[in-house]
Coordinates of C-alpha atoms in Angstrom, one line a residue:
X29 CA 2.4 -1.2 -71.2
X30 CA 4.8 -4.1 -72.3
X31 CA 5.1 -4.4 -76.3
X32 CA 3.5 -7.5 -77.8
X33 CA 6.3 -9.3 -79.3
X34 CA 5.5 -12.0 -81.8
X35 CA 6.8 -15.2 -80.8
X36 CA 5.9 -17.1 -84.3
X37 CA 8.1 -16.9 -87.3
X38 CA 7.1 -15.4 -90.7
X39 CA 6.7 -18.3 -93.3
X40 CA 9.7 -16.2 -95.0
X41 CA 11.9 -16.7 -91.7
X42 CA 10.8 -20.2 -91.4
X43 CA 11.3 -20.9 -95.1
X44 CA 14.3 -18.7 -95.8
X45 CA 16.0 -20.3 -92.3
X46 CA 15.0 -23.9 -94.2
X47 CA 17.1 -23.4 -96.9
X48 CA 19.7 -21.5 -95.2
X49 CA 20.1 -24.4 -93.1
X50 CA 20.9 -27.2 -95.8
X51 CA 24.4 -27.9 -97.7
X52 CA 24.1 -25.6 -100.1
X53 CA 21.6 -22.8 -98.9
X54 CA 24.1 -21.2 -96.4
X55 CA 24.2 -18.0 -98.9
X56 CA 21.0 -17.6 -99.7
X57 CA 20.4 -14.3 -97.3
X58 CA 23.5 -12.5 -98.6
X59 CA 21.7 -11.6 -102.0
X60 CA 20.4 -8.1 -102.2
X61 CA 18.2 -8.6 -105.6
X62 CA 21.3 -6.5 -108.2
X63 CA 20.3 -9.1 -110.6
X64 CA 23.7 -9.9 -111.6
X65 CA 23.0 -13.8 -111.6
X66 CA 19.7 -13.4 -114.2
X67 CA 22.1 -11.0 -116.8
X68 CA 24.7 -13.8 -116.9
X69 CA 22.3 -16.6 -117.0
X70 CA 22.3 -18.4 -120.6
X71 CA 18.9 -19.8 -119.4
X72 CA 17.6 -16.8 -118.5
X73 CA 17.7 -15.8 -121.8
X74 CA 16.3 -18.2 -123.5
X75 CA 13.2 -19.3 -121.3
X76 CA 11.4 -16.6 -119.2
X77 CA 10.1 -19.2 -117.0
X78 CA 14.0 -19.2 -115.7
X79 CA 15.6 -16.6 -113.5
X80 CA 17.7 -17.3 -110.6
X81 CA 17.0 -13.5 -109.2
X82 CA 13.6 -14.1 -108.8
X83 CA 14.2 -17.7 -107.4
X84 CA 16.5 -16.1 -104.7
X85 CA 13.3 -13.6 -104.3
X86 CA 10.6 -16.1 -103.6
X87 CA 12.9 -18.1 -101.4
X88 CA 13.7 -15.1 -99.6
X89 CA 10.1 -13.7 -99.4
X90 CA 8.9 -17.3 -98.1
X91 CA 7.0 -18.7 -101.1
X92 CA 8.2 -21.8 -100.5
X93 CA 4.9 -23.2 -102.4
X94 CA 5.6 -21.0 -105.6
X95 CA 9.4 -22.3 -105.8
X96 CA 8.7 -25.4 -104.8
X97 CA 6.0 -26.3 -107.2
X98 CA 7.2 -24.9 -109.9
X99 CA 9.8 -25.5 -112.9
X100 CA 12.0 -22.9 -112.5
X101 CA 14.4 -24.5 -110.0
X102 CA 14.9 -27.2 -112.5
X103 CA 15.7 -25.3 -115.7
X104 CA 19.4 -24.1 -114.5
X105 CA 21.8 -25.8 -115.9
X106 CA 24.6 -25.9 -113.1
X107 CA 26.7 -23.7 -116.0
X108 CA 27.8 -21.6 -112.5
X109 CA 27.8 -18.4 -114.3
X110 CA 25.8 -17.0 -111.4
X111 CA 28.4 -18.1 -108.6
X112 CA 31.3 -16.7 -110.6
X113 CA 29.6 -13.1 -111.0
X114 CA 28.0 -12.4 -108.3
X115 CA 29.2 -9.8 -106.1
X116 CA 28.1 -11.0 -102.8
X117 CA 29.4 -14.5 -103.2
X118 CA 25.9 -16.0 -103.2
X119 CA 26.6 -19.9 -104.6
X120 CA 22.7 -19.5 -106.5
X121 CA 23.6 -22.6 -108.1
X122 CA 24.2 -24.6 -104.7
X123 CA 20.9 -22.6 -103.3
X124 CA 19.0 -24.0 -106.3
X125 CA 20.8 -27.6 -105.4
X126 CA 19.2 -27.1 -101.9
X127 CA 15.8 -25.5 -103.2
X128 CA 15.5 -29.1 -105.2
X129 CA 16.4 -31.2 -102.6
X130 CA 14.0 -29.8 -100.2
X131 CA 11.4 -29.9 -103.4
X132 CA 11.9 -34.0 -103.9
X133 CA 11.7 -34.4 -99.7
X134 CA 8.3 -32.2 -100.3
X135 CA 7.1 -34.4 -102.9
X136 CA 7.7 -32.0 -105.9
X137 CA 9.7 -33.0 -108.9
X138 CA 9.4 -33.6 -112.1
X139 CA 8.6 -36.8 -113.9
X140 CA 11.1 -37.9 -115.4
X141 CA 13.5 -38.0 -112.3
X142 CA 11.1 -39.7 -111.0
X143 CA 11.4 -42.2 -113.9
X144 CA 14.7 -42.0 -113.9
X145 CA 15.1 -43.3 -110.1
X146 CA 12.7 -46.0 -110.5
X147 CA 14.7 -47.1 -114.0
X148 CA 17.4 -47.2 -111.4
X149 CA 16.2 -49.2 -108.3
X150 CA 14.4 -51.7 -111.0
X151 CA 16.9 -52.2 -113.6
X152 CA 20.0 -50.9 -112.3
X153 CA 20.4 -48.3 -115.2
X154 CA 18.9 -44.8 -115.3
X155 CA 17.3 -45.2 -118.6
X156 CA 15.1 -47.9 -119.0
X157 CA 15.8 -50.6 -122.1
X158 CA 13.3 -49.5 -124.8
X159 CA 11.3 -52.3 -127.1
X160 CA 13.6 -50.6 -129.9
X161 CA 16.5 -51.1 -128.5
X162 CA 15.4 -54.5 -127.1
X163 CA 14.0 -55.6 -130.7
X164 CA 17.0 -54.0 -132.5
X165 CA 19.7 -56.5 -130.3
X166 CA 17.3 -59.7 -131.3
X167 CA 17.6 -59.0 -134.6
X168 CA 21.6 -58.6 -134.0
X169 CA 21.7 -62.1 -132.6
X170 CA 22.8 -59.9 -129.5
X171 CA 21.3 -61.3 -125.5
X172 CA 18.8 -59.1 -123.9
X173 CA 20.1 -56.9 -121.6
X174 CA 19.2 -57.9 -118.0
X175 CA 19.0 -55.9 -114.7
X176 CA 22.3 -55.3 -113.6
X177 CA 23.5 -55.1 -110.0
X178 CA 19.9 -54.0 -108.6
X179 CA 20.6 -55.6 -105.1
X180 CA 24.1 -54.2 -104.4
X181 CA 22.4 -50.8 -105.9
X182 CA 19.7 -50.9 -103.7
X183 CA 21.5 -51.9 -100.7
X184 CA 23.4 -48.5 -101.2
X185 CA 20.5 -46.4 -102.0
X186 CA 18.6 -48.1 -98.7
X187 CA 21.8 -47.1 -96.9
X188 CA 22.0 -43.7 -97.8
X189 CA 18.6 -42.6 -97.6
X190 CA 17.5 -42.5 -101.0
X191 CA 15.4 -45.2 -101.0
X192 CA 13.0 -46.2 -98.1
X193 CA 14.1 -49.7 -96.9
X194 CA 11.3 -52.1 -97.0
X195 CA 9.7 -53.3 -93.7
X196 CA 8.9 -56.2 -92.9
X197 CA 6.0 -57.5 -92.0
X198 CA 4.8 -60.2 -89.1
X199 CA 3.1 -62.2 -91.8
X200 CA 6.3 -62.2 -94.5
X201 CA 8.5 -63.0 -91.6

């Protein structure tokens, strides 16, 4: 009798294999859980939902849900106190880099970058103008500030993907 091989991947390969395959990701299978990255993590220690271990863990262990709906991957701080301790070379901070990219293209992040790229595409700034601020330059004798730049900027982000360019229609042609 022939063994039954099983021709589908694990959610962990096919998740794991997802992440190892983006800029960034390439290390992510060389961890082996020591736990060096969550001891040196200045996060870590002050937020509980934060630990770059147990991120590594959950991408490794396919719960790509889990890490991908969650907050954790946006707490670390890029401080790359992880990359410079660990002893298998594993760049956690470019694996997180990944882990949020892949989050955005999943339709996962939080708010306020959200916020921020719509600030962005609208106004040609990442934070919007507030009524203080606006109020605050009448009363200076000061212009409104006015969108700056927004069709250059959103010629490049509609060039590089980061934006969806518009299509056109039969009826607005």
């Amino acid at each position: 009798m022939m063994p039954h091989h099983n021709t589908e991947k694990s959610a962990e390969m096919v998740f794991s294999d997802e992440v190892t395959c983006r800029h960034g990701g390439e290390t992510l299978k060389s961890c082996y859980q020591c736990g060096t990255c969550a001891s040196s993590c200045p996060v870590a220690r002050l937020d509980s939902r934060f630990n770059p271990r147990e991120i590594i863990k959950l991408s490794l262990l396919g719960e790509k849900e889990e890490v991908l709906s969650g907050d954790a991957i946006w707490l670390c701080t890029s401080c790359f106190n992880c990359q410079e301790r660990c002893p298998q070379d594993v760049e956690i901070a470019d694996v997180i880099y990944a882990l949020r990219n892949i989050a955005i293209e999943a339709g996962h992040s939080p708010n306020i970058y959200s916020d921020f790229g719509a600030a962005l595409i609208n106004e040609g700034r990442i934070v919007s103008i507030s009524k203080f601020v606006e109020k605050k330059r009448e009363e200076y004798g000061l212009p409104p500030l006015k969108p700056v730049g927004v069709d250059a900027l959103n010629k490049i982000l509609s060039e590089t993907g980061f934006i969806k360019p518009e299509k056109k229609t039969e009826e607005s042609q």
